PDB file of C-alpha atoms in Angstrom:
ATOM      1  CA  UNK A  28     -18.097  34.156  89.696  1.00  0.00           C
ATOM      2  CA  UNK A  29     -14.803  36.072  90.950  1.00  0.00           C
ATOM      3  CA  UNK A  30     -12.290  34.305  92.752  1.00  0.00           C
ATOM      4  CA  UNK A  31     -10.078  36.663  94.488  1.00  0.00           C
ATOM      5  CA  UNK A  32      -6.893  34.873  95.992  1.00  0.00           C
ATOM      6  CA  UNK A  33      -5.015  37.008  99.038  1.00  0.00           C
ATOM      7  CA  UNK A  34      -2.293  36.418 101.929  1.00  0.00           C
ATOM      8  CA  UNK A  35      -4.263  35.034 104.563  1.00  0.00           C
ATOM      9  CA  UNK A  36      -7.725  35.708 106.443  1.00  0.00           C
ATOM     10  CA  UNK A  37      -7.015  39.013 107.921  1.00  0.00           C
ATOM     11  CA  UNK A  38      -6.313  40.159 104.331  1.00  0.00           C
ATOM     12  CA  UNK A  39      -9.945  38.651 103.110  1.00  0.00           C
ATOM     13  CA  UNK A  40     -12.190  40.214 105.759  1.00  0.00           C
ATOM     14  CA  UNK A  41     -10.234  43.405 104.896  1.00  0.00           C
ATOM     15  CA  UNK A  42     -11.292  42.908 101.007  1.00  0.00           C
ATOM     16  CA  UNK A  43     -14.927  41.507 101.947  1.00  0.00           C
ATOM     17  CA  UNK A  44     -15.636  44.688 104.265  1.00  0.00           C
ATOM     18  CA  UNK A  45     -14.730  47.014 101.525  1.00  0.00           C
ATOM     19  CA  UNK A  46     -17.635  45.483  99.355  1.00  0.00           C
ATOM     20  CA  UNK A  47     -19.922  45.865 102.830  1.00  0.00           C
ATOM     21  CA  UNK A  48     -18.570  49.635 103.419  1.00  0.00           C
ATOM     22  CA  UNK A  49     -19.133  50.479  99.264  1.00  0.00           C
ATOM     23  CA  UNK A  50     -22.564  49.083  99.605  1.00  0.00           C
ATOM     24  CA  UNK A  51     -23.695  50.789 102.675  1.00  0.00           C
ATOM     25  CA  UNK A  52     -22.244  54.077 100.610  1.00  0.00           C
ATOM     26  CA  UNK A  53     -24.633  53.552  97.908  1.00  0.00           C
ATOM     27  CA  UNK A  54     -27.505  52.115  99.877  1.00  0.00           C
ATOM     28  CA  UNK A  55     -27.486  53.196 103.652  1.00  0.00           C
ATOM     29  CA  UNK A  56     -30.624  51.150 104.380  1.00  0.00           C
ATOM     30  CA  UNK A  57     -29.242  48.087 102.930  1.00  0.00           C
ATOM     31  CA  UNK A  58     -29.806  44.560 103.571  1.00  0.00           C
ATOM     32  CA  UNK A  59     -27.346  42.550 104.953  1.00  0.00           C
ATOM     33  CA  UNK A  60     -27.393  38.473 105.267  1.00  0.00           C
ATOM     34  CA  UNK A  61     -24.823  37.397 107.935  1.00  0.00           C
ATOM     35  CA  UNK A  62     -23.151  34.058 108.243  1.00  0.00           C
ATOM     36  CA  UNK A  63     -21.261  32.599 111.281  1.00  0.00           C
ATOM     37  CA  UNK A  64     -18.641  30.349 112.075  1.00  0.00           C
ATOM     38  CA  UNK A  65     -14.861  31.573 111.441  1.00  0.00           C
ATOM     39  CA  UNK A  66     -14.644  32.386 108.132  1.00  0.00           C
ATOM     40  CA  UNK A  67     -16.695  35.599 108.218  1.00  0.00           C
ATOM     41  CA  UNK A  68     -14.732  36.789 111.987  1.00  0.00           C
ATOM     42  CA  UNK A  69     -12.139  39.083 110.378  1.00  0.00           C
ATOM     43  CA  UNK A  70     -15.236  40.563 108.480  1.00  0.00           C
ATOM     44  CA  UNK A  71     -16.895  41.726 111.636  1.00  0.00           C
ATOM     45  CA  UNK A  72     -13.570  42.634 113.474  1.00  0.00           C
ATOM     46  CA  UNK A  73     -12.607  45.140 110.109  1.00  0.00           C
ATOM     47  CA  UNK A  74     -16.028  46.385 110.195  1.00  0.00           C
ATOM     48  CA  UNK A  75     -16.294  46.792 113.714  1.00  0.00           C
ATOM     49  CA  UNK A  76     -12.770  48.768 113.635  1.00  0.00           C
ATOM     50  CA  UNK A  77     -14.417  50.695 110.809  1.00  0.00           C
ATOM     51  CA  UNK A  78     -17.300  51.730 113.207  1.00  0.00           C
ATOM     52  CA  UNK A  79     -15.207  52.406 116.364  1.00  0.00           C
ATOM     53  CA  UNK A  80     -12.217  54.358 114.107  1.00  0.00           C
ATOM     54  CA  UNK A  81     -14.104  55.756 110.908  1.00  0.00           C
ATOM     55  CA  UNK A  82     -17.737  56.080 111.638  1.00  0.00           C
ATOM     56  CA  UNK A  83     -18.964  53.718 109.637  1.00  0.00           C
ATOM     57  CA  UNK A  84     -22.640  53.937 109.725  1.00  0.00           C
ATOM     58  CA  UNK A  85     -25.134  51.111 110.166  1.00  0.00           C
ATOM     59  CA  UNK A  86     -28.027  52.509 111.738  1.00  0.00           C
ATOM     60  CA  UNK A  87     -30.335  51.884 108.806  1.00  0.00           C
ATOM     61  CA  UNK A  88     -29.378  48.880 107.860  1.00  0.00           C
ATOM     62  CA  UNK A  89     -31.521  45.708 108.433  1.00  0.00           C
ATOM     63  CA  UNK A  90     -29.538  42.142 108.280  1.00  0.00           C
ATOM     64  CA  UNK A  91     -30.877  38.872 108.738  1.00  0.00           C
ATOM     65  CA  UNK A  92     -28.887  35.893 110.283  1.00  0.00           C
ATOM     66  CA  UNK A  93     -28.184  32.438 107.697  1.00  0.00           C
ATOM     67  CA  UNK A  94     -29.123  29.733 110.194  1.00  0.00           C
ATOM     68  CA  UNK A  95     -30.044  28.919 113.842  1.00  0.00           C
ATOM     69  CA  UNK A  96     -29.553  25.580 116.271  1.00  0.00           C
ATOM     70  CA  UNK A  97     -33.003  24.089 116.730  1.00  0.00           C
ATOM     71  CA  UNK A  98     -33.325  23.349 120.786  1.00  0.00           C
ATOM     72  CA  UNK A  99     -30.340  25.951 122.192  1.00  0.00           C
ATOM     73  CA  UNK A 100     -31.813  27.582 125.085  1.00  0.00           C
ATOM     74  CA  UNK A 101     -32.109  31.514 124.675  1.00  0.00           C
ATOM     75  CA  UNK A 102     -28.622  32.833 125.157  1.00  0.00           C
ATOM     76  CA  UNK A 103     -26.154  30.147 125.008  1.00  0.00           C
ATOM     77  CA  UNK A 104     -23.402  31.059 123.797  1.00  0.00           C
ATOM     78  CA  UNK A 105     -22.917  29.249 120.756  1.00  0.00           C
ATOM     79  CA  UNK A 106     -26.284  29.696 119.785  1.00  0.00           C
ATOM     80  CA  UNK A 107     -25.665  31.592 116.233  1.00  0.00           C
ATOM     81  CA  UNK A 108     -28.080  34.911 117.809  1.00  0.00           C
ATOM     82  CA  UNK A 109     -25.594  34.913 120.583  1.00  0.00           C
ATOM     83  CA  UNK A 110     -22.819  34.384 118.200  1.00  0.00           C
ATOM     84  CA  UNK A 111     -23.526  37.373 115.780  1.00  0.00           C
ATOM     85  CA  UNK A 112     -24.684  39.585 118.694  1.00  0.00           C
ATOM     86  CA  UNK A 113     -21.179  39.081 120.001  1.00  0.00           C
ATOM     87  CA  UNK A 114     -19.143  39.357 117.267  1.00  0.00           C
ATOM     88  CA  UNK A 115     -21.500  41.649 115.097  1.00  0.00           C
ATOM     89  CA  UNK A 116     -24.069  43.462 116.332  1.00  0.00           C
ATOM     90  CA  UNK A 117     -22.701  44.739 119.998  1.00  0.00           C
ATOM     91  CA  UNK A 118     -19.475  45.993 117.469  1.00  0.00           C
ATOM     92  CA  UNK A 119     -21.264  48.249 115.045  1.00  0.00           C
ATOM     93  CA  UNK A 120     -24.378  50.580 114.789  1.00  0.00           C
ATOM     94  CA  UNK A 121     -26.788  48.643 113.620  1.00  0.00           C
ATOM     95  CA  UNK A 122     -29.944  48.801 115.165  1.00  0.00           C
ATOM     96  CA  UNK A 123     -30.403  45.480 117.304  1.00  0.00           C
ATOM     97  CA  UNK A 124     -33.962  45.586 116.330  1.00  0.00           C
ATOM     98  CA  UNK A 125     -32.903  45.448 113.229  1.00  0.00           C
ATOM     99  CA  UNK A 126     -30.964  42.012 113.009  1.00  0.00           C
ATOM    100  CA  UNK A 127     -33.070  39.263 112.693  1.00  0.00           C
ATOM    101  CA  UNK A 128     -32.418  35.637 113.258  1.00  0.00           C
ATOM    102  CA  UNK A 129     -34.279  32.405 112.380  1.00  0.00           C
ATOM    103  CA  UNK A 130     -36.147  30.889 115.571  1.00  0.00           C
ATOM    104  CA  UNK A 131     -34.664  27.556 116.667  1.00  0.00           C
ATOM    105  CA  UNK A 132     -37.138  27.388 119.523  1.00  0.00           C
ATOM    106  CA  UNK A 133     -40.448  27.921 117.406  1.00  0.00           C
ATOM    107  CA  UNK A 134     -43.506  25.979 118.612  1.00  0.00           C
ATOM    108  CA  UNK A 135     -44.241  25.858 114.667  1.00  0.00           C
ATOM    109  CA  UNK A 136     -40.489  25.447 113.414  1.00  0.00           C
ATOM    110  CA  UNK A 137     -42.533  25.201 109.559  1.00  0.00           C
ATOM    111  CA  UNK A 138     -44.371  28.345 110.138  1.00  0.00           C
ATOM    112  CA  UNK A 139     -41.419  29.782 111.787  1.00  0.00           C
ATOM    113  CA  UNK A 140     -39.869  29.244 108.192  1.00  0.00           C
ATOM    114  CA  UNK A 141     -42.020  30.295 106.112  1.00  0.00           C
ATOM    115  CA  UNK A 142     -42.231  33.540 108.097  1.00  0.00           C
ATOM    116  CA  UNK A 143     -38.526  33.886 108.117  1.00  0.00           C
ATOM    117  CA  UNK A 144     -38.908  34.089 104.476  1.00  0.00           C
ATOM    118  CA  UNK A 145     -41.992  36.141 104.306  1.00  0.00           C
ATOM    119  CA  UNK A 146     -39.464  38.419 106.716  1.00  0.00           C
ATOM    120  CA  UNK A 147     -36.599  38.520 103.728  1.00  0.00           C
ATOM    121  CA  UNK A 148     -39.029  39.395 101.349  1.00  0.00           C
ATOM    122  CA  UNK A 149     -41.089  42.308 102.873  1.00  0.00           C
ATOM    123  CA  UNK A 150     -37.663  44.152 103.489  1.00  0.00           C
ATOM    124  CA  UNK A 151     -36.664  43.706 100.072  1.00  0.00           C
ATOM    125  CA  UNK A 152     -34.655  40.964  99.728  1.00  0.00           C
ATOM    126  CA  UNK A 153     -30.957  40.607 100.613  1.00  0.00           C
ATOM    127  CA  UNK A 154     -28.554  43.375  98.613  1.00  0.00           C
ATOM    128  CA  UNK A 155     -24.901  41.504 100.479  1.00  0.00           C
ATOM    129  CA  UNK A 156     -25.290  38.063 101.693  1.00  0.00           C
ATOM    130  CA  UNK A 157     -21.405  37.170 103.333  1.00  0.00           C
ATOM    131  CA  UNK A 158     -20.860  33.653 103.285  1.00  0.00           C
ATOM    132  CA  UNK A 159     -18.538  30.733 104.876  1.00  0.00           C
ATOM    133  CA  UNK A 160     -17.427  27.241 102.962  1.00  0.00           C
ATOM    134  CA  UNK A 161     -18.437  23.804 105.007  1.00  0.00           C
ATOM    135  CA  UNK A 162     -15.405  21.466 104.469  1.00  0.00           C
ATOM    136  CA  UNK A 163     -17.929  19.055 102.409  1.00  0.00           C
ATOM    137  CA  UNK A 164     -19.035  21.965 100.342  1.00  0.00           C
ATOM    138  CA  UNK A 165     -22.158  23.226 102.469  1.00  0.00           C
ATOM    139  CA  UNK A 166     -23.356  26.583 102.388  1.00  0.00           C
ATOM    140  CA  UNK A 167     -25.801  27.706 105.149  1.00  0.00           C
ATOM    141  CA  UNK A 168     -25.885  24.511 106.791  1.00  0.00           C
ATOM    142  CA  UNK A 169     -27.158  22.957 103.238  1.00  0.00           C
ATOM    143  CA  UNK A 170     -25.656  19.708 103.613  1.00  0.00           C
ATOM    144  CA  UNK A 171     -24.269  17.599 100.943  1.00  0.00           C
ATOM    145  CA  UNK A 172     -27.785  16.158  98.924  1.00  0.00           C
ATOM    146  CA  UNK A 173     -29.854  19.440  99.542  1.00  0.00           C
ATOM    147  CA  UNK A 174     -32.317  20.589  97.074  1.00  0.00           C
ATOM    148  CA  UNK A 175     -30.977  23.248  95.208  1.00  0.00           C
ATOM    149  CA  UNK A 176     -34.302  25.113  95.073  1.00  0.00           C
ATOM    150  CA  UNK A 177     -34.624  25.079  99.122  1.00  0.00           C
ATOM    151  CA  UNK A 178     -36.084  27.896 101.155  1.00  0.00           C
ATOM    152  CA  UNK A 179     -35.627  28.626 104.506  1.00  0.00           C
ATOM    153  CA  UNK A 180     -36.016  25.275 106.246  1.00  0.00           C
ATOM    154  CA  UNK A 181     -35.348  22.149 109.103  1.00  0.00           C
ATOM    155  CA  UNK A 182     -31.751  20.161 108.285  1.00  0.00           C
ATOM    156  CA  UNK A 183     -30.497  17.501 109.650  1.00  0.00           C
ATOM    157  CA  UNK A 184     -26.665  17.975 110.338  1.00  0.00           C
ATOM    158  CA  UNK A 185     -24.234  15.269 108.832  1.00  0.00           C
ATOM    159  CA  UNK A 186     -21.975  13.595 112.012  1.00  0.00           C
ATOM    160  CA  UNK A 187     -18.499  15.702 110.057  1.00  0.00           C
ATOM    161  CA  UNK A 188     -20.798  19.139 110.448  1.00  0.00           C
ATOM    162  CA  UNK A 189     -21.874  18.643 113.688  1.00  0.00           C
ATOM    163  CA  UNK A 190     -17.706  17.229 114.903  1.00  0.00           C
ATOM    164  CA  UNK A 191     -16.651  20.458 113.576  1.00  0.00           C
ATOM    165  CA  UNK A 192     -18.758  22.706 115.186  1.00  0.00           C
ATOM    166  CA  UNK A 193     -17.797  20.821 118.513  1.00  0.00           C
ATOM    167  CA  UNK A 194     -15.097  23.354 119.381  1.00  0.00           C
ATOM    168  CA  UNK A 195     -18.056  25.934 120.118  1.00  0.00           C
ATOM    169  CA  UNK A 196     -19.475  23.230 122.968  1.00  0.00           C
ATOM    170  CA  UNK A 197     -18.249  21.607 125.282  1.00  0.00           C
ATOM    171  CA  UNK A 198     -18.235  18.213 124.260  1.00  0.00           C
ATOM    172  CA  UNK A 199     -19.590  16.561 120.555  1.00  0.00           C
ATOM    173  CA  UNK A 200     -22.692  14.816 122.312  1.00  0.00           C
ATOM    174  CA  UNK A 201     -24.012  19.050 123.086  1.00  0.00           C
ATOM    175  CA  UNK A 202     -23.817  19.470 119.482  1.00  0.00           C
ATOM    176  CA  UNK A 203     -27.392  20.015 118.399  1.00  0.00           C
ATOM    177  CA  UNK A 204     -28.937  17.398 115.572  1.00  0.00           C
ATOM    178  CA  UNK A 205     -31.114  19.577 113.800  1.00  0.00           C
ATOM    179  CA  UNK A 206     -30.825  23.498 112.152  1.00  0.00           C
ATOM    180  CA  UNK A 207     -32.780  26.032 110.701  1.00  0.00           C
ATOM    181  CA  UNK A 208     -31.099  27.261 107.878  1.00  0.00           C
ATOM    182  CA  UNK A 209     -31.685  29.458 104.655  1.00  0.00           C
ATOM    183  CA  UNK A 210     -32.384  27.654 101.370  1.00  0.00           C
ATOM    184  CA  UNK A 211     -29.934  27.498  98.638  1.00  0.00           C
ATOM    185  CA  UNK A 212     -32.434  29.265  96.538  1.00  0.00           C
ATOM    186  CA  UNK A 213     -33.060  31.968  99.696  1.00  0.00           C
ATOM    187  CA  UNK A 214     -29.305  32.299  99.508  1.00  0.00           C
ATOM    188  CA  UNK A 215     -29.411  32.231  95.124  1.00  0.00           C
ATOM    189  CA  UNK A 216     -31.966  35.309  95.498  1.00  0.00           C
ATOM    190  CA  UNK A 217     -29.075  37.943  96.867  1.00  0.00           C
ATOM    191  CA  UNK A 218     -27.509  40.175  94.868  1.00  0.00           C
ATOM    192  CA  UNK A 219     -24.578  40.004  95.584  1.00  0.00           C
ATOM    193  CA  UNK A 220     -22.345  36.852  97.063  1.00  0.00           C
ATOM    194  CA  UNK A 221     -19.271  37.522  98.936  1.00  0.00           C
ATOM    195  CA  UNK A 222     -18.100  33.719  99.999  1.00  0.00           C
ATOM    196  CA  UNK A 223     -14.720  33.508 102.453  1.00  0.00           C
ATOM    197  CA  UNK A 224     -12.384  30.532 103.030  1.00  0.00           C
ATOM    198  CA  UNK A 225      -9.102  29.935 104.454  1.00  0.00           C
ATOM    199  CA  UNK A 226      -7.237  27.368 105.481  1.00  0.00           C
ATOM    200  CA  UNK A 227      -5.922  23.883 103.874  1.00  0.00           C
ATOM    201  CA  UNK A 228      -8.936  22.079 105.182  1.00  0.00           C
ATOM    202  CA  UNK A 229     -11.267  23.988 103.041  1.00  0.00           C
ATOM    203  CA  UNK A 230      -9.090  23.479  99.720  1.00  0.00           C
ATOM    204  CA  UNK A 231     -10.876  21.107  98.082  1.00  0.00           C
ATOM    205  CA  UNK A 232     -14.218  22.280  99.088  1.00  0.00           C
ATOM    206  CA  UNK A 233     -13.412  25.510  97.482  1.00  0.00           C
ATOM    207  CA  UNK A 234     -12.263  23.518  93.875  1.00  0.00           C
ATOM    208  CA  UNK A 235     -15.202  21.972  93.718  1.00  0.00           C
ATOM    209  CA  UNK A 236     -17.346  25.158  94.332  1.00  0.00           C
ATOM    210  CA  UNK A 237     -15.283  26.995  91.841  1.00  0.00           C
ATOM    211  CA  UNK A 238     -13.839  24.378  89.244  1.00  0.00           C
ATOM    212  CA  UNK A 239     -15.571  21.188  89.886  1.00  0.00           C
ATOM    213  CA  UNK A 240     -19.616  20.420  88.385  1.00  0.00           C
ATOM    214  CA  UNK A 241     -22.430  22.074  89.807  1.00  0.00           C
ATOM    215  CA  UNK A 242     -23.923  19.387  92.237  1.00  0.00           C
ATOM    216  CA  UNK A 243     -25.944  18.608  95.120  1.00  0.00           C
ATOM    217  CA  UNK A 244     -23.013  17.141  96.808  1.00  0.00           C
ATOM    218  CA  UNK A 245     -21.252  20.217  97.248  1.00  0.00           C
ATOM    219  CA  UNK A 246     -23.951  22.599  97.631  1.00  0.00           C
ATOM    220  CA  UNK A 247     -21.414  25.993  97.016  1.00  0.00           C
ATOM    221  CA  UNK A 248     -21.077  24.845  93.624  1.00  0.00           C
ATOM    222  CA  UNK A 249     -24.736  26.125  92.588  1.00  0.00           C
ATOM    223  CA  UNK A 250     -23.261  29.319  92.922  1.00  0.00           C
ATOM    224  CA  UNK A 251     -21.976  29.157  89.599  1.00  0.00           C
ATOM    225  CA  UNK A 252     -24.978  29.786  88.374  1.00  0.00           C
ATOM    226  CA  UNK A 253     -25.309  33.035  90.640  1.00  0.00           C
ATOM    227  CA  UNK A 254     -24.456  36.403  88.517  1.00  0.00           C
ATOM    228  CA  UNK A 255     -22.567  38.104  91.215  1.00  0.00           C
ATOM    229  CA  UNK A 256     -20.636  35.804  93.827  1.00  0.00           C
ATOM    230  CA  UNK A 257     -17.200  36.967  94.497  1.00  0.00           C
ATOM    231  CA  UNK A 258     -15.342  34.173  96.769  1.00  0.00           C
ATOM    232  CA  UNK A 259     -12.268  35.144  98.451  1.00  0.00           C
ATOM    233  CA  UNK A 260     -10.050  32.676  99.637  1.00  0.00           C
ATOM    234  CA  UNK A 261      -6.427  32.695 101.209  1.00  0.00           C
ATOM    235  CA  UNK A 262      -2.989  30.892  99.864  1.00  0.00           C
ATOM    236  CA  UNK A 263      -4.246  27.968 101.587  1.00  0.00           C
ATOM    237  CA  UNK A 264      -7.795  27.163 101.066  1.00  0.00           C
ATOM    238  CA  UNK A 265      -6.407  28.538  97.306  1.00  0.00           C
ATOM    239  CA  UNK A 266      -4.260  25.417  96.924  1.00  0.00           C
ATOM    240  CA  UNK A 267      -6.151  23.048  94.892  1.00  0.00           C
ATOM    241  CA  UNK A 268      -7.460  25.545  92.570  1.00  0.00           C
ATOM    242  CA  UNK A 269      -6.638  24.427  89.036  1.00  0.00           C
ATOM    243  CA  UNK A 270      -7.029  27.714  87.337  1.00  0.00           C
ATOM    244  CA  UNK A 271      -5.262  29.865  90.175  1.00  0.00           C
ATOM    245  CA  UNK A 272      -2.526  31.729  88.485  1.00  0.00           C
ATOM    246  CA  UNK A 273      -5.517  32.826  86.026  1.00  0.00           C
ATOM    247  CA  UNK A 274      -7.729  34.066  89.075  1.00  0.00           C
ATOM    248  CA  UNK A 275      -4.738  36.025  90.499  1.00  0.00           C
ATOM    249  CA  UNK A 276      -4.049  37.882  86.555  1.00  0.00           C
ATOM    250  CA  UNK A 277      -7.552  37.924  86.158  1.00  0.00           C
ATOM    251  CA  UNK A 278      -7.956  40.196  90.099  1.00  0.00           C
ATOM    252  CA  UNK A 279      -4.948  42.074  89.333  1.00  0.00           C
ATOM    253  CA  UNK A 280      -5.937  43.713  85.912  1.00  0.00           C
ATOM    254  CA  UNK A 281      -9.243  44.350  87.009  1.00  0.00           C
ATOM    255  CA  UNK A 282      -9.958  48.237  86.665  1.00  0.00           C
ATOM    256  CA  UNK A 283     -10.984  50.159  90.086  1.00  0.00           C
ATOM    257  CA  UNK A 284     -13.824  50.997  88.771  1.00  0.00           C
ATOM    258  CA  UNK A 285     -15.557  47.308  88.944  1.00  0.00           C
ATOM    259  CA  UNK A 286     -15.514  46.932  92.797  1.00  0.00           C
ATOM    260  CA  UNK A 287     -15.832  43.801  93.807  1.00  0.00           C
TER     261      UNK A 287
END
């Protein structure tokens, strides 16, 4: 595991696009797993500027979506396919047909799962999955207790996941119950891992995922165990990190050549 410390969030979706942009280099028709809420936003906006000011060149890549609402009607706006067609997909030139999202609204939601994962494998398995940081340690909407074998699945929020998605509704009581959401071992098959967090409110979410044991109660810290995560956190979210002045020497003697 990396942990790359920078200024702020602007300065970390900068960093994380680079790794997109050098992938998409190597592998044009790469896969791409996509993760919502506001950690990755600066990610899309760079890449997005990338597209509209450099030509940055999607159109064969194929990227699936981490998790879904179960129950949003088609189109609301805080439904997570809404949510990365906004901020994502309507920005760049990836083929629309080519972003796929879990189905919250599946007769079957269990067959809809499996499916979804039958999807992931038959293109190859993700090559970049981008990442945010739950305040309780969640990846994917893996709350606190998850298996950390899981596949795509159903998951019932906790009441702190659901009150801090409330800003994206109107009121706490719209706030869907349930989620599909990729498994930690879905998310453990990627390649590569490129986790974002920022702000004070995620600081000790991202010690425990970096410093603290690997346990089911905060479900980033499997990623330990992953052999290419690089998480990227700002000053802030940085500020319970133990080991930090060691992260920053470590980043800043690193030769070119490694990427990220």
């Amino acid at each position: 595991m990396e942990v790359v410390i920078v200024k702020d969030a602007r300065e970390a979706g900068r960093l994380a696009a680079s790794a997109v942009t050098s992938l998409l280099a190597r592998t044009p028709d790469a896969v791409l797993g996509l993760a919502t809420g506001s950690s990755p936003l600066p990610l899309y906006d760079e890449l997005a500027r990338e597209s509209t000011e450099e030509g940055l060149d999607l159109s064969r890549a194929t990227a699936f979506a981490l998790d879904e609402y179960v129950g949003l009607p088609r189109g609301h706006p805080a439904s997570y396919e809404s949510v990365i067609r906004r901020e994502f997909s309507e920005r760049v030139t990836i083929d629309p047909a080519r972003v796929h999202s879990p189905d919250g609204l599946a007769g079957d939601l269990v067959a809809s799962c499996a499916a979804y994962e039958d999807a992931i494998r038959d293109a190859g398995g993700i090559d970049l999955q981008i990442l945010g940081l739950g305040a309780d340690g969640h990846i994917g909407f893996n709350e606190p207790g998850s298996s950390l074998a899981s596949r795509t699945r159903i998951k019932t929020l906790t009441e702190q996941t659901r009150r801090d998605n409330a800003r994206f509704f109107s009121s706490l009581s719209e706030v869907p119950h349930h989620v599909v959401t990729q498994g930690v071992g879905t998310i453990m098959d990627a390649r590569h891992v490129v986790l974002l967090a920022a702000g004070a409110a995620k600081a000790q979410a991202v010690h425990g995922l970096v410093e603290g044991p690997v346990t089911a109660m905060c479900v980033g810290s499997v990623l330990q165990f992953h052999p290419h995560t690089t998480v990227i956190v700002d000053e802030a979210a940085a500020s319970a990190l133990l080991l930090a002045d060691y992260y920053r020497q470590a980043y800043d003697g690193k030769p070119d050549w490694q990427g990220l």
